[in-house]
Amino acid sequence: MSFHGPHLLGIRDLSKTDIGEILDAAESFRAVLDRDIKKVPTLRGKTIVNLFFEPSTRTRTSFELAGKRLSADVVNFSQSTSSVVKGETLIDTARTIEAMPAEILVIRHPHSGAAELLARHVSASVINAGDGMHEHPTQALLDLYTVREALRRVEGLRIAIVGDVLHSRVARSDILAFKTMGASVVVCGPPTLLPPGLAEWGADVTVRIEEALRDADVVIALRMQMERQNAGFVPSLNEYAVLYGLTRERIDRARPGLLVMHPGPINRGVEIAPEVADSAASLILNQVANGMAVRMAVLYLVAGGASA
Amino acid sequence: MILVRGGRLIDPASGTDAPRDLLVDGGTVAGIEEPGIIRPEAANEVIEAEGLAILPGLADVHVHLREPGFEYKETIASGTRAAAAGGVTSVCCMPNTRPVNDCGAVTRFIVERAAADGAVNVFPIGAATKGSEGDGLSDIGELVGSGCVAVSDDGRPIVSPAVMRRVLEYSRIFDIPVVNHCEDLGLSAGGVMNEGKTASALGLRGIPGASEEIMARRDIALAELTGARLHVAHVSTAGAVRAVREAKARGVRVTAETCPHYFLLTDEAVGRYNTNAKMNPPLRSAEDRRAVREGLADGTIDAICTDHAPHQADEKEVEFDRAPFGIVGLETLLPLSLVLWREGVMPLMDVVRRLTQTPAEIMKLDRGRLAPGLPADLALVDLNAEYRVDASMFHGKTRNTPFDGWTVRGRVERTLVGGVTVYRRGRE
């Protein structure tokens, strides 16, 4: 394994080589998933704990199935059933679970930096399954995988990311991931939902979706949450849909062959029109299937790769 | 009688920077003379200050001693020992204790505890409003009568301009400063660090610099309206420096303070969620840091203080969002401030002035300078001694500093309060 340390905390820590290795491993596991018997003994005897402090169905299920298909024992620990409500700190909770013992902790947490905090205090490997508004590295890796699978390359492509970038850990990880792999990235959204300093990350920034789509090979629409309307970031979801929604007309006016992705769950008719989500240009379901292969690769590599 | 002999006296109030011997009698300075004039026989104790600078004891106008109510973080005894070790002989303690220092009983408790357990002088700052809740005025007369030197709602800015106006107006009876933490809470709501590219990359909610500037400008307008004295706490932004500079030029009665972290660090110090770099106001941009330095150099910012805010390690070792704001500073105040002199921002005399004379004047303490008849509060400092900051050796109860491990220059060797040695390095 060549990525630094025993953890996967963020794309920020990964080199181009690291990412290439993960994607290559994912490709092998993708082949496993197409077999009749979708299970390998790679992580037999290892314990993976999914520590989910935030509601999540798809990411948790994806990690759970990934672990099971590697023959690991997988335990789910979610906030509602935990002692977190009794005031136990994250570190104490994690140490308790680790003592059971577990080799890999997969954490989803509402606060940015929670995965880093955990990694500093436990000896198990920590995989960040999304921390606050910070990073969601496995989502970015599966996005890379999906683009590479569809277009046979990532380098030189133009990726547009549209929507609520301010609150999006997916956007942060995607910008870093696509830039690292040699793509160019254009970020688009209403100024109220664009974080300051974006340009310094090497992404182009625009507030006009037509401009973002003009040269794009792939567009990633971000989920637009109802609470952003209530908090006054946008006047209404309706206006958001009018100004920034991925509609049939906008796709038709963009470069032919533009592919559409979305980390899910999608709000049909808000950030993406139903006919776009269900069109041939949509890779949304490929993302889901690839997610499991990428997570198998990450679990495998974090557990020690070939030596596991 | 004590003779402090052979040192270099740096006393900004008198403009002295020269070899001087100092005679202390019964807690006050009895004489300051050129070397050799005071005969050693006149004293029954001689303190050799050869190679050391003699400074007026530092006056830190923004300190959290945590007692009463949060004695596990700090006590009047531990906090003043930390002060003594830092050459700080007077501290003004903020009212955000439990109960809040909003009445004479709490003030008297602090004053009495300080007299009994305190290593240095303690001057309480009372709450401006009852419970620091920003509504009704606290009994400011009673607070002042019991020993408070200023009023403030500390970390809770007075939100209502009408209430702030009344606090300022009422403070004129006593001619005390009203200290406000300038932050527009609406603008900074939920923020945990400076708004900017570092916060964006870390996925942390930002506090824009404008939130400080807006509140500073509002308070300045109200100080102008009322003719009262405003003291702007811990200035961290270019905008607030500009606002104070313009106000002073117009003759508004405004003073300002800042802390070493605002002229030494930027928000990049948060690094990978270092909660010991989390305080409020937050560490700002390089441009803000430059402006704070300029403000100190041209006198816009009158005083350097610490905003000493002890928190235990287990309180800080949590998710960044959930960690309390604040860092300790008493034991690093002097060497960190001397960086301003070493880096050519301002002359040594002015650095010492902002640590002694001006803060004492703001709070009307008869301290911060050395002259016959004044209290013998002084710090003996080896200006050239270089050492590593080791938080585990701090005298205060907690270790929450971003400066742990820094190599600094300027070491406090001995601290006297009222002629009594309260700290001597290596002899504790």
XYZ file of C-alpha atoms in Angstrom:
736
model
C 0.000 0.000 0.000
C 1.426 3.356 -0.874
C -0.988 5.874 0.515
C 0.341 7.623 3.533
C -0.516 6.189 6.893
C -3.076 3.585 7.700
C -6.044 5.901 7.211
C -8.126 7.421 4.453
C -9.083 10.805 5.831
C -9.297 12.938 2.732
C -8.335 13.264 -0.901
C -5.983 16.024 0.235
C -3.606 13.337 1.543
C -3.499 11.329 -1.678
C -1.064 11.586 -4.575
C -1.912 10.790 -8.159
C -0.182 7.431 -7.730
C -2.197 6.645 -4.602
C -5.438 7.395 -6.374
C -4.407 5.356 -9.427
C -3.670 2.398 -7.193
C -7.063 2.626 -5.508
C -8.861 2.866 -8.852
C -6.936 -0.100 -10.241
C -7.766 -2.185 -7.187
C -11.390 -1.122 -7.538
C -11.385 -2.413 -11.083
C -10.401 -5.884 -9.880
C -13.133 -5.826 -7.274
C -15.630 -4.573 -9.836
C -14.996 -7.822 -11.695
C -15.738 -9.754 -8.510
C -19.100 -8.039 -8.247
C -20.047 -9.243 -11.697
C -19.537 -12.879 -10.712
C -22.209 -15.206 -9.451
C -20.579 -15.526 -6.062
C -19.781 -11.938 -5.119
C -17.514 -12.689 -2.203
C -13.772 -13.028 -1.627
C -11.994 -14.123 1.573
C -9.621 -11.138 1.636
C -10.589 -9.676 5.026
C -11.729 -12.832 6.795
C -11.278 -12.476 10.548
C -11.124 -8.684 10.426
C -13.722 -6.471 12.048
C -15.039 -3.317 10.451
C -17.183 -0.955 12.493
C -19.373 1.555 10.703
C -19.575 4.488 13.099
C -22.377 6.594 11.731
C -23.183 9.723 13.696
C -25.375 11.086 10.954
C -28.242 9.487 9.063
C -27.051 7.730 5.929
C -28.497 4.836 4.053
C -26.555 4.567 0.856
C -23.017 5.162 2.111
C -23.498 2.947 5.143
C -25.075 0.171 3.080
C -22.317 0.478 0.499
C -19.582 0.151 3.135
C -21.449 -2.657 4.848
C -21.823 -4.705 1.672
C -18.257 -3.914 0.645
C -16.990 -5.243 3.956
C -19.166 -8.337 3.785
C -18.054 -9.145 0.279
C -14.493 -9.067 1.562
C -15.607 -11.558 4.257
C -14.986 -9.169 7.142
C -17.251 -8.990 10.173
C -19.161 -5.747 9.851
C -20.876 -4.008 12.736
C -23.024 -0.928 12.431
C -23.053 1.650 15.170
C -25.333 4.595 14.714
C -26.003 7.620 16.799
C -29.509 6.725 17.846
C -28.356 3.475 19.451
C -25.124 4.798 20.873
C -24.135 6.244 24.206
C -23.206 9.475 22.470
C -26.515 10.848 23.647
C -25.307 10.298 27.209
C -22.522 12.813 26.631
C -19.682 10.407 25.890
C -17.033 12.040 23.717
C -16.218 10.838 20.238
C -12.791 9.701 21.397
C -14.172 7.674 24.296
C -16.829 6.074 22.103
C -14.260 5.123 19.496
C -11.763 3.766 22.004
C -14.452 1.631 23.573
C -15.415 0.162 20.241
C -11.829 -0.307 19.199
C -11.161 -2.273 22.377
C -13.675 -4.928 21.279
C -11.484 -5.033 19.010
C -11.887 -3.655 15.507
C -9.273 -3.162 12.815
C -11.108 -0.614 10.690
C -13.391 2.215 11.754
C -15.525 3.821 9.063
C -16.816 7.135 10.327
C -19.574 9.447 9.129
C -19.921 12.526 11.336
C -21.680 15.895 11.182
C -18.566 17.829 12.279
C -15.651 18.626 9.967
C -12.408 17.113 11.192
C -14.047 14.290 13.175
C -12.225 11.603 11.168
C -8.875 13.313 11.785
C -9.624 13.584 15.484
C -10.470 9.904 15.611
C -7.341 8.906 13.702
C -5.185 10.733 16.232
C -6.624 8.762 19.121
C -7.124 5.188 17.957
C -4.739 2.596 16.574
C -7.322 1.164 14.170
C -7.423 2.367 10.578
C -9.911 5.159 10.051
C -11.854 5.688 6.849
C -13.661 8.978 6.458
C -17.150 8.334 5.126
C -17.989 12.027 5.212
C -17.144 14.607 7.907
C -19.257 17.723 8.121
C -18.571 20.062 5.223
C -14.997 18.836 4.865
C -14.397 15.717 2.782
C -16.059 12.587 1.492
C -13.105 10.851 -0.131
C -14.753 7.573 -1.160
C -17.463 9.516 -3.009
C -14.792 11.389 -4.970
C -12.955 8.157 -5.693
C -16.098 6.511 -7.027
C -16.802 9.618 -9.098
C -13.327 9.356 -10.598
C -13.831 5.655 -11.199
C -17.155 6.251 -12.899
C -15.746 8.926 -15.207
C -12.715 6.810 -16.035
C -14.958 3.844 -16.776
C -17.245 5.880 -19.034
C -14.652 7.968 -20.886
C -11.513 5.802 -20.474
C -9.597 8.710 -18.986
C -9.765 11.587 -16.541
C -6.768 13.656 -17.559
C -7.631 16.581 -19.778
C -11.358 16.389 -19.120
C -13.444 19.339 -18.029
C -15.583 18.655 -14.951
C -18.363 21.014 -13.890
C -19.620 20.920 -10.311
C -22.918 22.723 -9.840
C -24.817 23.641 -6.713
C -24.361 24.101 -2.984
C -20.582 23.955 -2.893
C -20.410 25.818 0.426
C -21.951 23.005 2.449
C -20.719 20.140 0.287
C -18.015 17.725 1.363
C -18.510 15.938 -1.950
C -17.582 19.093 -3.850
C -14.416 19.612 -1.808
C -13.235 16.045 -2.344
C -14.246 16.072 -6.014
C -12.356 19.294 -6.764
C -9.208 17.897 -5.161
C -9.610 14.480 -6.788
C -10.250 15.644 -10.354
C -7.520 18.299 -10.134
C -5.043 15.729 -8.844
C -5.849 13.412 -11.745
C -5.255 16.129 -14.314
C -8.787 17.253 -15.099
C -9.826 20.883 -15.021
C -12.692 21.825 -12.755
C -15.272 24.577 -13.014
C -17.442 25.239 -10.009
C -20.828 26.901 -10.341
C -23.533 28.011 -7.975
C -25.199 31.068 -6.500
C -22.584 33.271 -4.764
C -24.312 32.637 -1.428
C -23.386 28.960 -1.749
C -19.800 29.306 -2.986
C -17.119 29.252 -0.268
C -14.534 32.050 -0.258
C -11.108 31.131 -1.574
C -12.322 28.627 -4.171
C -10.227 30.135 -6.918
C -7.113 29.520 -4.839
C -7.776 25.780 -5.113
C -7.216 25.976 -8.824
C -10.864 25.673 -9.815
C -12.607 28.081 -12.174
C -15.608 29.722 -10.621
C -18.739 30.993 -12.311
C -22.246 31.927 -11.239
C -23.759 31.080 -14.680
C -24.586 27.471 -15.352
C -24.455 27.931 -19.145
C -20.842 29.002 -18.777
C -20.058 26.028 -16.556
C -21.604 23.573 -19.001
C -20.148 25.095 -22.164
C -16.965 23.032 -22.338
C -17.764 20.383 -19.765
C -17.379 16.663 -20.427
C -19.070 15.763 -17.158
C -21.372 17.707 -14.877
C -21.825 16.761 -11.237
C -24.991 18.208 -9.703
C -24.947 18.610 -5.928
C -27.883 17.944 -3.686
C -29.811 21.085 -2.783
C -31.298 20.864 0.662
C -34.509 22.422 1.847
C -32.771 23.960 4.849
C -30.746 26.237 2.546
C -33.959 27.901 1.482
C -35.080 28.238 5.089
C -31.719 29.704 6.124
C -31.935 32.290 3.361
C -29.106 31.113 1.132
C -31.510 31.035 -1.811
C -34.914 32.697 -2.137
C -36.651 29.427 -2.921
C -35.928 25.969 -4.284
C -38.082 26.951 -7.226
C -35.858 29.871 -8.140
C -32.834 27.670 -7.599
C -34.257 25.111 -10.036
C -34.894 27.836 -12.597
C -31.391 29.313 -12.349
C -29.253 26.240 -11.643
C -31.289 23.107 -12.355
C -29.899 20.594 -14.867
C -32.723 20.681 -17.386
C -33.111 18.966 -20.728
C -32.729 22.316 -22.510
C -29.468 23.112 -20.762
C -28.051 19.671 -21.511
C -29.108 20.011 -25.167
C -27.323 23.318 -25.492
C -24.124 21.959 -23.910
C -21.389 19.951 -25.618
C -22.748 16.728 -27.172
C -21.977 13.698 -25.058
C -22.053 15.597 -21.773
C -22.395 13.073 -18.965
C -24.375 13.734 -15.808
C -23.572 12.582 -12.284
C -25.046 13.168 -8.828
C -23.913 11.861 -5.428
C -27.511 11.193 -4.407
C -30.041 11.228 -3.027
C -31.454 13.356 -5.813
C -34.182 15.970 -5.560
C -35.992 15.488 -8.835
C -37.055 18.783 -10.300
C -34.734 20.828 -8.089
C -31.086 20.366 -9.004
C -31.843 17.860 -11.724
C -34.840 17.334 -14.003
C -36.325 13.805 -13.920
C -35.792 13.298 -17.653
C -32.117 14.179 -17.246
C -31.620 11.902 -14.237
C -33.153 9.014 -16.158
C -31.518 9.766 -19.516
C -28.763 7.857 -21.265
C -26.388 10.653 -20.292
C -26.893 9.876 -16.618
C -24.257 7.841 -14.768
C -26.066 8.047 -11.448
C -26.725 4.326 -11.078
C -23.223 3.453 -12.308
C -21.947 5.593 -9.443
C -23.844 3.483 -6.942
C -22.562 0.189 -8.347
C -18.997 1.494 -8.603
C -19.168 2.844 -5.069
C -19.111 -0.632 -3.639
C -16.084 -1.673 -5.697
C -14.203 1.477 -4.690
C -15.022 0.914 -1.025
C -13.866 -2.704 -1.261
C -10.591 -1.397 -2.699
C -10.192 1.161 0.068
C -10.950 -1.361 2.814
C -8.525 -3.804 1.233
C -5.713 -1.257 0.900
C -6.232 0.253 4.341
C -6.097 -3.224 5.861
C -2.655 -3.708 4.374
C -3.271 -4.536 0.730
C -1.579 -7.649 -0.563
C -0.441 -8.638 2.913
C -3.970 -8.740 4.285
C 14.730 47.971 52.174
C 15.630 46.137 48.988
C 18.215 47.303 46.498
C 17.818 46.118 42.909
C 21.278 46.668 41.549
C 23.003 46.665 38.201
C 20.033 46.396 35.893
C 18.880 48.300 32.833
C 15.711 50.170 33.709
C 13.189 50.474 30.911
C 10.370 52.715 32.077
C 8.297 54.117 29.229
C 6.396 56.614 31.387
C 9.579 58.513 32.222
C 11.288 57.632 28.970
C 14.103 55.947 30.836
C 16.238 53.292 29.220
C 19.470 53.340 31.167
C 21.416 51.600 33.915
C 19.650 52.349 37.181
C 19.585 51.054 40.725
C 16.257 50.863 42.424
C 15.535 51.112 46.129
C 12.345 49.560 47.447
C 10.963 50.444 50.848
C 7.864 48.856 52.321
C 6.389 47.862 49.016
C 6.939 51.123 47.192
C 9.773 52.489 45.148
C 11.873 54.690 47.375
C 14.490 55.786 44.897
C 15.777 55.360 41.371
C 19.350 56.410 40.826
C 22.278 56.021 38.515
C 24.499 53.069 39.442
C 26.531 53.433 42.599
C 24.631 56.304 44.168
C 22.474 54.168 46.441
C 24.817 52.536 48.924
C 24.207 48.830 49.465
C 24.364 49.380 53.203
C 21.118 51.278 52.900
C 19.355 47.984 52.044
C 18.954 44.796 54.005
C 18.524 42.801 50.790
C 20.309 43.214 47.485
C 18.864 41.771 44.273
C 21.517 41.550 41.600
C 20.063 42.549 38.243
C 23.317 42.517 36.287
C 22.543 41.750 32.640
C 18.804 42.039 33.200
C 16.202 44.555 32.189
C 14.059 46.018 34.951
C 10.568 46.593 33.616
C 7.501 47.904 35.356
C 5.409 44.817 36.078
C 3.186 44.055 33.096
C -0.506 44.989 33.285
C -2.790 42.566 31.460
C -6.242 44.076 31.061
C -7.956 40.984 29.627
C -7.697 37.801 31.676
C -10.068 34.997 32.614
C -9.324 33.704 36.095
C -12.379 31.377 36.030
C -13.053 31.712 39.773
C -15.767 31.553 40.999
C -17.428 28.730 39.121
C -14.848 27.114 36.889
C -12.092 26.322 39.350
C -11.187 23.187 37.401
C -9.936 25.454 34.596
C -8.173 28.068 36.700
C -8.361 29.702 40.105
C -7.383 33.124 41.300
C -4.399 31.427 42.936
C -3.262 29.470 39.860
C -3.989 32.237 37.370
C -2.068 34.825 39.347
C 0.859 32.416 39.735
C 0.862 32.080 35.953
C 0.822 35.873 35.738
C 3.744 36.182 38.137
C 5.733 33.690 36.064
C 5.041 35.841 33.029
C 6.182 39.084 34.670
C 2.574 40.259 34.851
C 1.933 42.030 38.143
C -1.601 43.294 37.523
C -4.476 41.503 35.845
C -7.974 42.673 35.055
C -10.271 39.670 35.246
C -13.345 39.293 33.101
C -16.792 38.810 34.617
C -17.828 35.611 32.806
C -17.562 33.531 35.948
C -20.373 31.517 37.524
C -22.082 33.441 38.963
C -21.357 36.291 36.610
C -19.575 39.167 38.311
C -22.530 41.508 38.057
C -22.854 42.566 41.701
C -20.768 43.778 44.602
C -20.849 40.418 46.376
C -19.062 38.628 43.551
C -16.600 41.470 43.096
C -15.799 41.450 46.800
C -15.350 37.678 46.710
C -12.799 38.045 43.915
C -11.004 40.904 45.621
C -10.852 39.008 48.908
C -9.669 35.792 47.281
C -7.032 37.724 45.406
C -5.836 39.347 48.626
C -5.645 35.948 50.317
C -4.391 33.653 47.521
C -3.331 35.920 44.689
C 0.276 36.280 43.689
C -0.341 39.528 41.781
C -2.775 42.442 41.830
C -6.261 41.578 40.632
C -8.614 44.265 39.342
C -12.038 42.887 38.454
C -14.050 44.001 35.465
C -17.751 43.911 36.241
C -20.586 42.845 33.980
C -22.113 45.736 32.063
C -25.584 44.179 32.146
C -27.264 41.890 34.669
C -26.070 38.348 34.106
C -24.279 39.674 30.998
C -27.556 39.082 29.241
C -27.536 42.366 27.385
C -30.730 43.809 28.848
C -30.811 45.764 32.081
C -27.731 47.538 33.413
C -26.017 45.846 36.313
C -25.509 47.888 39.488
C -22.458 49.542 38.051
C -22.064 51.904 40.982
C -21.955 48.985 43.377
C -19.457 47.174 41.136
C -17.158 50.171 40.999
C -17.582 50.750 44.725
C -16.502 47.156 45.341
C -13.384 47.382 43.204
C -14.276 47.005 39.544
C -12.192 49.131 37.190
C -14.321 48.728 34.051
C -17.472 47.045 32.811
C -17.920 44.525 30.013
C -20.142 41.672 29.004
C -16.951 40.010 27.837
C -17.451 37.368 25.156
C -21.104 38.299 24.831
C -21.210 41.509 22.858
C -23.997 43.859 23.848
C -26.311 43.290 20.920
C -28.803 46.101 21.420
C -27.437 49.498 20.400
C -29.867 51.105 22.840
C -28.513 49.090 25.768
C -24.930 49.790 24.692
C -25.769 53.464 24.549
C -27.147 53.403 28.101
C -24.152 51.478 29.434
C -21.833 54.046 27.878
C -23.863 56.976 29.182
C -24.105 55.535 32.667
C -20.374 54.718 32.768
C -19.663 58.462 32.596
C -20.625 58.780 36.273
C -17.498 56.832 37.112
C -15.422 57.647 34.040
C -14.603 53.993 33.556
C -14.078 52.322 30.199
C -16.763 50.115 28.698
C -15.011 47.115 27.159
C -16.826 45.505 24.275
C -16.052 42.302 22.428
C -16.799 43.555 18.938
C -18.639 40.898 17.024
C -21.854 41.126 15.055
C -23.386 37.830 16.094
C -25.800 37.796 13.192
C -22.940 37.878 10.751
C -20.711 35.411 12.553
C -23.454 33.012 13.648
C -22.137 29.493 13.852
C -18.622 30.481 12.805
C -15.684 28.748 14.434
C -12.705 30.272 12.643
C -11.840 33.113 10.299
C -13.756 33.096 7.053
C -11.342 32.454 4.216
C -9.650 29.811 2.177
C -8.431 27.831 5.187
C -11.935 27.594 6.642
C -13.277 26.688 3.209
C -10.742 23.905 2.784
C -11.411 22.532 6.247
C -15.154 22.743 5.813
C -15.483 24.966 8.873
C -17.947 27.827 9.198
C -16.250 31.187 8.914
C -16.481 34.384 10.915
C -15.899 37.259 8.492
C -13.650 40.116 9.547
C -16.539 42.454 8.833
C -18.357 41.147 11.921
C -15.691 42.782 14.110
C -15.458 45.971 12.103
C -19.221 46.532 12.032
C -19.549 46.258 15.801
C -16.453 48.392 16.408
C -17.889 51.100 14.159
C -21.258 50.950 15.920
C -19.625 51.238 19.331
C -17.417 54.095 18.182
C -20.484 55.963 16.935
C -22.124 55.422 20.313
C -19.010 56.531 22.196
C -19.045 59.656 20.056
C -22.718 60.175 20.784
C -22.335 59.772 24.541
C -18.864 61.150 25.193
C -18.122 57.994 27.166
C -14.984 55.852 27.147
C -14.954 52.829 24.878
C -12.277 50.179 25.018
C -12.268 47.815 22.049
C -11.256 44.347 23.156
C -8.800 42.106 21.283
C -8.633 43.840 17.900
C -7.976 41.248 15.206
C -8.886 42.832 11.876
C -7.614 45.497 9.522
C -11.133 46.959 9.500
C -11.277 47.438 13.268
C -7.777 48.957 13.304
C -8.899 51.423 10.650
C -12.077 52.239 12.548
C -10.206 52.934 15.793
C -7.554 54.982 14.019
C -10.165 57.196 12.383
C -12.095 57.559 15.641
C -8.999 58.618 17.557
C -8.223 61.196 14.900
C -11.697 62.647 15.444
C -11.130 62.812 19.184
C -13.477 59.998 20.204
C -12.557 58.580 23.611
C -11.624 55.155 22.380
C -8.791 52.826 23.302
C -7.959 49.393 21.976
C -6.049 46.248 22.817
C -4.782 43.229 20.917
C -3.099 39.956 21.798
C 0.153 38.324 20.651
C -1.648 35.670 18.596
C -3.211 38.340 16.408
C 0.143 39.852 15.472
C 2.015 36.528 15.244
C -0.342 33.950 13.757
C -2.824 33.657 10.917
C -5.769 31.341 10.391
C -3.402 28.877 8.735
C -2.306 27.950 12.273
C -5.552 25.997 12.574
C -3.764 23.502 10.310
C -5.536 20.215 10.713
C -8.192 21.220 13.208
C -5.852 22.387 15.977
C -8.317 23.461 18.670
C -5.498 25.284 20.476
C -5.660 27.740 17.594
C -9.368 28.312 18.173
C -10.282 31.530 19.919
C -12.736 34.362 19.444
C -12.066 36.584 17.614
C -10.363 34.001 15.450
C -6.885 34.109 13.941
C -7.195 36.167 10.775
C -5.453 36.657 7.452
C -1.888 37.802 6.829
C -3.276 41.182 5.797
C -5.098 41.557 9.113
C -1.980 40.553 10.985
C -0.021 43.248 9.165
C -2.684 45.838 10.013
C -2.641 44.890 13.703
C 1.137 45.362 13.724
C 0.783 48.755 12.084
C -1.887 49.676 14.603
C 0.451 48.818 17.447
C 3.325 50.708 15.898
C 1.386 53.931 15.321
C -0.404 53.827 18.666
C -3.870 53.083 17.317
C -3.757 49.982 19.507
C -2.847 51.073 23.010
C -2.304 47.835 24.843
C -1.155 44.258 24.412
C -3.083 41.807 26.560
C -3.535 38.045 26.590
C -7.248 37.174 26.680
C -5.869 34.364 28.857
C -8.631 31.751 28.601
C -7.845 28.445 30.263
C -9.598 25.271 29.115
C -8.710 21.710 30.040
C -7.263 19.342 27.447
C -10.324 17.087 27.443
C -12.508 20.089 26.639
C -10.261 20.961 23.702
C -9.773 17.392 22.457
C -13.123 17.264 20.684
C -14.514 18.067 17.255
C -13.317 21.556 16.251
C -16.888 22.867 16.120
C -17.505 21.749 19.681
C -14.245 22.904 21.270
C -14.467 26.024 23.428
C -12.876 29.249 22.181
C -9.775 30.482 23.967
C -6.093 30.029 24.677
C -3.850 30.791 27.642
C -1.275 33.521 27.333
C 0.041 34.920 30.615
C 3.256 32.901 30.586
C 4.152 33.761 27.004
C 2.966 37.386 26.794
C 6.339 39.036 27.200
C 8.567 36.972 24.886
C 5.888 36.905 22.178
C 5.467 40.681 22.386
C 9.201 41.202 22.110
C 8.987 39.740 18.598
C 7.572 43.132 17.585
C 10.836 44.728 18.613
C 13.056 42.043 17.102
C 11.252 42.188 13.799
C 11.513 45.961 13.692
C 7.805 46.692 14.016
C 8.390 49.085 16.889
C 11.099 50.151 19.340
C 11.595 48.136 22.529
C 10.393 51.098 24.580
C 7.055 51.109 22.775
C 6.582 47.369 23.165
C 7.149 47.742 26.902
C 4.819 50.754 26.969
C 1.926 48.755 25.488
C 2.472 46.075 28.106
C 2.735 48.419 31.091
C 2.025 52.121 30.989
C -0.868 52.312 28.526
C -2.931 49.377 29.808
C -2.514 50.705 33.355
C -3.636 54.144 32.223
C -6.713 52.751 30.454
C -7.845 51.084 33.667
C -6.544 53.991 35.822
C -4.258 51.736 37.805
C -1.533 53.549 39.668
C 0.878 51.072 38.170
C 2.632 50.271 34.947
C 5.475 52.657 35.663
C 8.298 52.946 38.129
C 8.785 56.142 40.104
C 9.393 57.015 43.740
C 6.232 56.586 45.772
C 4.631 54.087 43.387
C 4.145 50.382 44.140
C 7.285 48.339 43.570
C 5.792 46.050 40.930
C 8.538 44.984 38.596
C 9.809 42.260 36.341
C 13.461 41.371 35.899
C 13.952 40.075 32.404
C 16.810 38.533 30.466
C 15.963 40.051 27.097
C 18.353 37.821 25.191
C 17.731 34.447 26.799
C 16.429 32.011 24.217
C 14.292 29.054 25.218
C 11.528 26.744 24.108
C 8.009 27.301 25.333
C 7.032 24.184 27.258
C 3.348 24.269 28.140
C 3.753 21.292 30.451
C 5.794 23.597 32.716
C 3.147 26.318 32.922
C 2.095 27.497 36.356
C -1.531 27.896 35.353
C -3.841 24.890 35.374
C -4.111 24.334 31.638
C -1.896 23.991 28.586
C -4.067 25.292 25.745
C -1.625 27.346 23.714
C -0.680 27.260 20.030
C 2.813 28.422 21.003
C 3.909 25.215 22.723
C 7.331 24.276 21.397
C 8.069 27.717 19.948
C 11.555 29.053 20.431
C 11.301 32.522 21.951
C 13.621 35.151 23.378
C 13.158 37.155 26.545
C 12.818 35.307 29.816
C 11.316 36.512 33.066
C 13.828 35.832 35.827
C 12.073 37.420 38.776
C 8.819 39.204 39.488
C 8.098 41.496 42.416
C 4.704 42.763 43.521
C 4.723 45.473 46.142
C 8.376 44.757 46.764
C 7.741 41.068 47.455
C 9.230 38.450 45.159
C 6.299 36.423 43.800
C 8.260 34.533 41.162
C 11.870 33.581 40.783
C 12.829 31.281 37.983
C 14.046 27.916 39.191
C 13.116 28.685 42.804
C 9.457 27.819 42.846
